[in-house]
C-alpha positions as MATLAB code, in Angstrom:
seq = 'XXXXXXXXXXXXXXXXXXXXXXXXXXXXXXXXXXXXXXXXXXXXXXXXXXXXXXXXXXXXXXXXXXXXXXXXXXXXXXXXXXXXXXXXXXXXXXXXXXXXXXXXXXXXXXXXXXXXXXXXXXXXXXXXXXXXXXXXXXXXXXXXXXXXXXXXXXXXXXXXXXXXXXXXXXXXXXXXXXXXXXXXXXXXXXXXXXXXXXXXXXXXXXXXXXXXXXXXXXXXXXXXXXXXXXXXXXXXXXXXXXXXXXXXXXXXXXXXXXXXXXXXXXXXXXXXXXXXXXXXXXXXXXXXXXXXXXXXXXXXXXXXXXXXXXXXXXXXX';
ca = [
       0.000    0.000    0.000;
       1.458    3.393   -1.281;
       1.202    6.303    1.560;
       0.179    8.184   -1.418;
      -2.880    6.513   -1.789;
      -6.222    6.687    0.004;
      -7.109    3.328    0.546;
     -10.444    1.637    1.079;
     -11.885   -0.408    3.643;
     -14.767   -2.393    3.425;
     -16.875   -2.718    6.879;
     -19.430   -5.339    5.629;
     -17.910   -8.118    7.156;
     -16.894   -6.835   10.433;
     -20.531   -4.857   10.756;
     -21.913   -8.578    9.911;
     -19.876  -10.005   12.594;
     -18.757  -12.890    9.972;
     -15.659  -14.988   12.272;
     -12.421  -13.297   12.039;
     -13.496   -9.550   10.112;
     -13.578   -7.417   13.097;
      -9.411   -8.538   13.694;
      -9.095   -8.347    9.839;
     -10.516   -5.113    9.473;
      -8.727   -4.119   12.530;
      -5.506   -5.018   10.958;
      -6.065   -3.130    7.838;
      -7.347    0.072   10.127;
      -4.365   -0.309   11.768;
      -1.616    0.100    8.789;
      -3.560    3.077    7.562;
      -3.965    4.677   10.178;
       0.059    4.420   10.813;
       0.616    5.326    7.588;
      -2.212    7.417    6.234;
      -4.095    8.733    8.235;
      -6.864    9.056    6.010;
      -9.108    6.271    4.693;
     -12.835    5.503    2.240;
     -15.165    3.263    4.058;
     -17.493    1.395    1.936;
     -20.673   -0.804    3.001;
     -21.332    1.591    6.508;
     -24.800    1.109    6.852;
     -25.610    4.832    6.157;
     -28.801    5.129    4.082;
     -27.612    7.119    0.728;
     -31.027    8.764    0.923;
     -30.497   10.293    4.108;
     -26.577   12.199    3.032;
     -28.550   13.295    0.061;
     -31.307   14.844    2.112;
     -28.607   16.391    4.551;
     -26.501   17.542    1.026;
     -30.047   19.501    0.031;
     -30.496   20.801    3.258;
     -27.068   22.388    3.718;
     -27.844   23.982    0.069;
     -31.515   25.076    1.471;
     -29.799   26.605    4.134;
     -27.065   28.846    2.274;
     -29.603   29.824    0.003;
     -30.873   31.944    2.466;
     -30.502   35.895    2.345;
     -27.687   37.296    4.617;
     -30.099   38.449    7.353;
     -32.143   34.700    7.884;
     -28.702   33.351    8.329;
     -27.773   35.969   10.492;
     -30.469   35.310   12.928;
     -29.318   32.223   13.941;
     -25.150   33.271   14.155;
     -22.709   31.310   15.990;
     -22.610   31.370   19.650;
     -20.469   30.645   22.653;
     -21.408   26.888   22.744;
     -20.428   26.857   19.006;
     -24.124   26.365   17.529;
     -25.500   28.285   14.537;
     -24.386   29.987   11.506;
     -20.793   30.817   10.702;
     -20.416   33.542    7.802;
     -18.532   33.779    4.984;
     -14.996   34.637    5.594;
     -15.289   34.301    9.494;
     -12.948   31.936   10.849;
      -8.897   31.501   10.218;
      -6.869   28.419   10.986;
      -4.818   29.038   13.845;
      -4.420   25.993   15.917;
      -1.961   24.443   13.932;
       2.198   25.377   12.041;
       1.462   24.913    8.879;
       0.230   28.025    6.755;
       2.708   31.032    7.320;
       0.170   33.016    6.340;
      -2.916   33.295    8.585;
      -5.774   34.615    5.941;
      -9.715   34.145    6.412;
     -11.824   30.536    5.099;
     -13.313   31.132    1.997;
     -16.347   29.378    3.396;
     -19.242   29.536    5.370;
     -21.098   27.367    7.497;
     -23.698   25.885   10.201;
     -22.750   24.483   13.165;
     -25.152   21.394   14.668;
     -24.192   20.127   18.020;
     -26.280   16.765   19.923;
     -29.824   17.527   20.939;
     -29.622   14.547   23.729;
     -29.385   16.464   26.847;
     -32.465   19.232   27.911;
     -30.425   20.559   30.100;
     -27.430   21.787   27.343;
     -28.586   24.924   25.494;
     -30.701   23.966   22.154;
     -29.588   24.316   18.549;
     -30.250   27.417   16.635;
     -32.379   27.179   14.120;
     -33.885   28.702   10.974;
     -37.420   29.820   11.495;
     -38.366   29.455    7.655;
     -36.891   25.827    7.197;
     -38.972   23.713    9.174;
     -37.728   19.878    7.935;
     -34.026   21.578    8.200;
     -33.811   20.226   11.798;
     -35.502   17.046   11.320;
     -33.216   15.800    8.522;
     -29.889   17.363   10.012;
     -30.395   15.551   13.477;
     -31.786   12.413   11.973;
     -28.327   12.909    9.871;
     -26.028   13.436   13.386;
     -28.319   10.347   14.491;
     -27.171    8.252   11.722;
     -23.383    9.349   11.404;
     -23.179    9.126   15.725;
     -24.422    5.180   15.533;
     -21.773    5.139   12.751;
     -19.276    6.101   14.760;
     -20.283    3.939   17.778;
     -19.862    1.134   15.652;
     -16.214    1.889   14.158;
     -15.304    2.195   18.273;
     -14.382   -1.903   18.486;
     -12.401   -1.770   15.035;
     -10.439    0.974   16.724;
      -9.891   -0.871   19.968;
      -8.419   -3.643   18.263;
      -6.859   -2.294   16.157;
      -4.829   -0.879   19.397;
      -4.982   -4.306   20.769;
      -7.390   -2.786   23.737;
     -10.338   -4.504   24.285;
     -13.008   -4.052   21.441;
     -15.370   -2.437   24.248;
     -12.585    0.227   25.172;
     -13.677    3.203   24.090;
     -17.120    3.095   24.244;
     -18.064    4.010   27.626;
     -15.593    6.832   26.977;
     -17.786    8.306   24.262;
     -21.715    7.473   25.060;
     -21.831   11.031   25.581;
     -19.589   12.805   22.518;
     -18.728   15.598   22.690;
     -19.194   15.477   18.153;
     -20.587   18.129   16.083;
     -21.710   18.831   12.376;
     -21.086   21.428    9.917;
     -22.421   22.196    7.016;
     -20.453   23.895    5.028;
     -20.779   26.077    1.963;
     -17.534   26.461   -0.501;
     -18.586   29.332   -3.461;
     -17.002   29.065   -6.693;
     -14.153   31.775   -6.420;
     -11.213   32.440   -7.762;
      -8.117   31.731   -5.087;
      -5.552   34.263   -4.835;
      -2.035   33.038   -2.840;
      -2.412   31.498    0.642;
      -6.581   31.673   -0.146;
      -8.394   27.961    0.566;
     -11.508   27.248    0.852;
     -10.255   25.977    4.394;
      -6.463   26.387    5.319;
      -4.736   23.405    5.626;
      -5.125   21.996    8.897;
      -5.851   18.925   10.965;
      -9.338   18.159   12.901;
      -9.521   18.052   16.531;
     -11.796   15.157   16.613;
     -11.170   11.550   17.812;
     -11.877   10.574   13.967;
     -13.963   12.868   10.927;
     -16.757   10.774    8.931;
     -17.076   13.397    5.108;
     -19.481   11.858    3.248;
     -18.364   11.615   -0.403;
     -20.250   14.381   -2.926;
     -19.651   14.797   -6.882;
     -17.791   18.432   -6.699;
     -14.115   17.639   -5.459;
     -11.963   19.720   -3.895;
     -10.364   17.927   -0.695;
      -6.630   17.100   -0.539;
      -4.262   15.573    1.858;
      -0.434   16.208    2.384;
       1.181   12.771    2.270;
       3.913   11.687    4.450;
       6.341   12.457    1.622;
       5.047   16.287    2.001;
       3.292   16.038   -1.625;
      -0.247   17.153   -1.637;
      -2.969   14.783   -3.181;
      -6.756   14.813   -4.207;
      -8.919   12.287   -2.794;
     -11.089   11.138   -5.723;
     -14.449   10.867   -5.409;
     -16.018    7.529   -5.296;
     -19.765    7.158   -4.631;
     -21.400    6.398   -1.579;
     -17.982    6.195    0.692;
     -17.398    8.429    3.431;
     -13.694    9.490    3.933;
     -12.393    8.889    7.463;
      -9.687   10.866    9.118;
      -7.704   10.683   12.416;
      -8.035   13.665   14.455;
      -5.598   15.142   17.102;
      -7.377   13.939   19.663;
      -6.894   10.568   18.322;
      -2.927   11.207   17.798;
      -2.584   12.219   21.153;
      -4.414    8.989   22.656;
      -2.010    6.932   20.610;
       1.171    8.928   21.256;
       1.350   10.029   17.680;
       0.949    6.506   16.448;
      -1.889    7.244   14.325;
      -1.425   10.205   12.112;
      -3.560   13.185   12.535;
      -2.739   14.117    8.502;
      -3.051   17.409    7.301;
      -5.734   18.588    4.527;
      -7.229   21.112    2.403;
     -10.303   22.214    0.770;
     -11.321   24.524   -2.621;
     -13.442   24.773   -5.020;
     -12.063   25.036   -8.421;
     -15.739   24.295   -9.882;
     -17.672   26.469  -11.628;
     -20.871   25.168   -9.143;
     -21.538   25.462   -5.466;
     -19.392   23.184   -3.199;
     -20.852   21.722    0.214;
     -19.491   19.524    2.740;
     -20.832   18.031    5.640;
     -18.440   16.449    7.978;
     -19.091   14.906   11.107;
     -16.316   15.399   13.713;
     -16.448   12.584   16.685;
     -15.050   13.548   19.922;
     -15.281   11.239   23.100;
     -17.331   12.933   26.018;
     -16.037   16.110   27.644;
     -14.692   14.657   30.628;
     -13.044   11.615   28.876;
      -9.245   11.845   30.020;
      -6.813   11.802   26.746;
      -3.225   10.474   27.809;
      -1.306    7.348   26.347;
      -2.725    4.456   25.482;
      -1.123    1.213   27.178;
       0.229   -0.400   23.968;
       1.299    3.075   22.806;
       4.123    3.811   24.962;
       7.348    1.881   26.466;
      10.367    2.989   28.266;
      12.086    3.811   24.579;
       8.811    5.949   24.105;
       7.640    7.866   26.737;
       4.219   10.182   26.088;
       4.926   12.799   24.342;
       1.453   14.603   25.114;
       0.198   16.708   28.686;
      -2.800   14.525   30.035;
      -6.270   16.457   29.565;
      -9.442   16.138   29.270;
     -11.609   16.308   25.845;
     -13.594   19.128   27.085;
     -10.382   21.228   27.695;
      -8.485   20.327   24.712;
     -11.230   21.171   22.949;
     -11.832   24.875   24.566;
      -8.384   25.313   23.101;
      -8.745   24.655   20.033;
     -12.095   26.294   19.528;
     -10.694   29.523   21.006;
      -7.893   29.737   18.560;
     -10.277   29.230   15.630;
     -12.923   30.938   16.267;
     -13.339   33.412   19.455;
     -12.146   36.352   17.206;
     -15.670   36.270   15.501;
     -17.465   34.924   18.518;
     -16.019   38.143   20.411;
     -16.994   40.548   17.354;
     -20.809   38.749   17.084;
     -21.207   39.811   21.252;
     -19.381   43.338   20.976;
     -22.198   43.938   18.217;
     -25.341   42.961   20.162;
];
């Protein structure tokens, strides 16, 4: 297996629970990860139907004038509409110059606890929140499922993580990517790498996502129907003592058409601990990461993307 490829891994055997796929899968998980950091996932149980319906919805949305949008803006718990031009990679080396997204986009957070503040949402899109948390429904279960493939493939137990992320701490955007023309150090988003324990994109027909390699070249992951691409986040890197890559990436639009995405970034719950795994550290390899929670890693890295417009949005109230 090249680490300039993206490879593909099929889950219908392990989701089956035919004798021996979970390990298999497992095994294959593991390699890529190590050596990736970025994978397709075919056979996930996602109904098509459903990303579609979450794809028109995200369109629906955008489509909106300015001021609907507007009425629903970002706020402190990182819920609601993000505009155009709004938020600048920060949290990470590797753009050495800092210049605003050329994006915009919705944030969803889980609707599971009464007592957490509610999603915003738009008053003149009534399905909008039916099909985006029946969406974060579907994609969550997904993710609940991939948990034991993980596990072994860090020869834990397959049950490891889940009690350590019954409660994520995940969230959905929906993002918009206009066609524009990109001047230098302009992306749709900056290159970067996700916070998140893992990222589930589901696959659309405008491309425009790339990942640097381990070789430093930058790719484009083709599009092939139905998949979702899978990525390791930081979160995940840190938990494995930067066993499993936490890869950099990309996004434009070089189309002449409208670009969404709407990726699905799983975190474990808030108060989940992150420090090294067992069977990712020995005495020739200490950790190489400060013990913290999810909740406060994640307060980090929200604050360097994002405060400057949350800060602007309350100065203007």
């Amino acid at each position: 297996m090249s680490d300039a490829a993206i490879p593909l891994l099929d889950l219908g055997p392990a989701f089956a629970g035919e004798p021996g796929a979970l390990e298999e899968a497992a095994a294959r998980l593991r390699h890529i990860c190590e050596t990736v950091g970025f994978l397709f996932i075919a056979n996930h149980g996602v109904p098509w139907s459903l990303v579609d319906a979450t794809f028109d919805a995200a369109a629906r949305f955008h489509a909106q004038p300015l001021e609907a949008k507007m009425a629903v803006k970002l706020d402190d718990a990182m819920q609601g509409y993000l505009p155009y031009k709004s938020s600048t990679t920060r949290a990470n080396g590797l753009v050495a110059v800092r210049k605003p997204n050329e994006n915009e986009a919705f944030f969803v957070n889980p609707e599971r606890d009464p007592a957490q503040p509610a999603n915003r949402w738009p008053e003149a899109m009534p399905d909008f929140r039916e099909v985006t948390l029946r969406y974060f429904a579907a994609l969550e279960a997904l993710a609940l499922r991939l948990l034991p493939v993980y596990a072994r493939a860090l020869d834990m137990p397959a049950d490891y993580f889940t009690p350590l992320c019954d409660r994520s701490l995940s969230s959905l955007r929906l993002t918009h990517y206009p066609p524009v023309q990109y001047g230098s150090d302009e992306y749709g988003i900056a290159p970067h790498t996700d916070s998140s324990f893992f990222t589930l994109l589901a696959q659309n027909p405008v491309p425009g996502l790339q990942i640097r390699t381990q070789a430093g070249e930058w790719i484009s992951a083709p599009v092939i129907p139905q998949t979702f691409v899978v990525n390791t986040g930081d979160v995940l890197n840190r938990w494995t003592n930067g066993r499993f890559l936490s890869t950099p990436h990309r996004a434009f639009n070089t189309m002449d058409a409208p670009r969404y995405a709407i990726p699905y970034f799983f975190h474990p719950n808030s108060e989940t601990m992150i420090e090294a795994l067992p069977t990712c550290v020995s005495e020739a390899n200490p950790p190489r990461f400060p013990a913290q929670t999810v909740g406060e890693y994640m307060a980090w890295f929200r604050g360097q993307n994002y405060n400057h417009f949350r800060k602007g949005a309350a100065a203007a109230e």
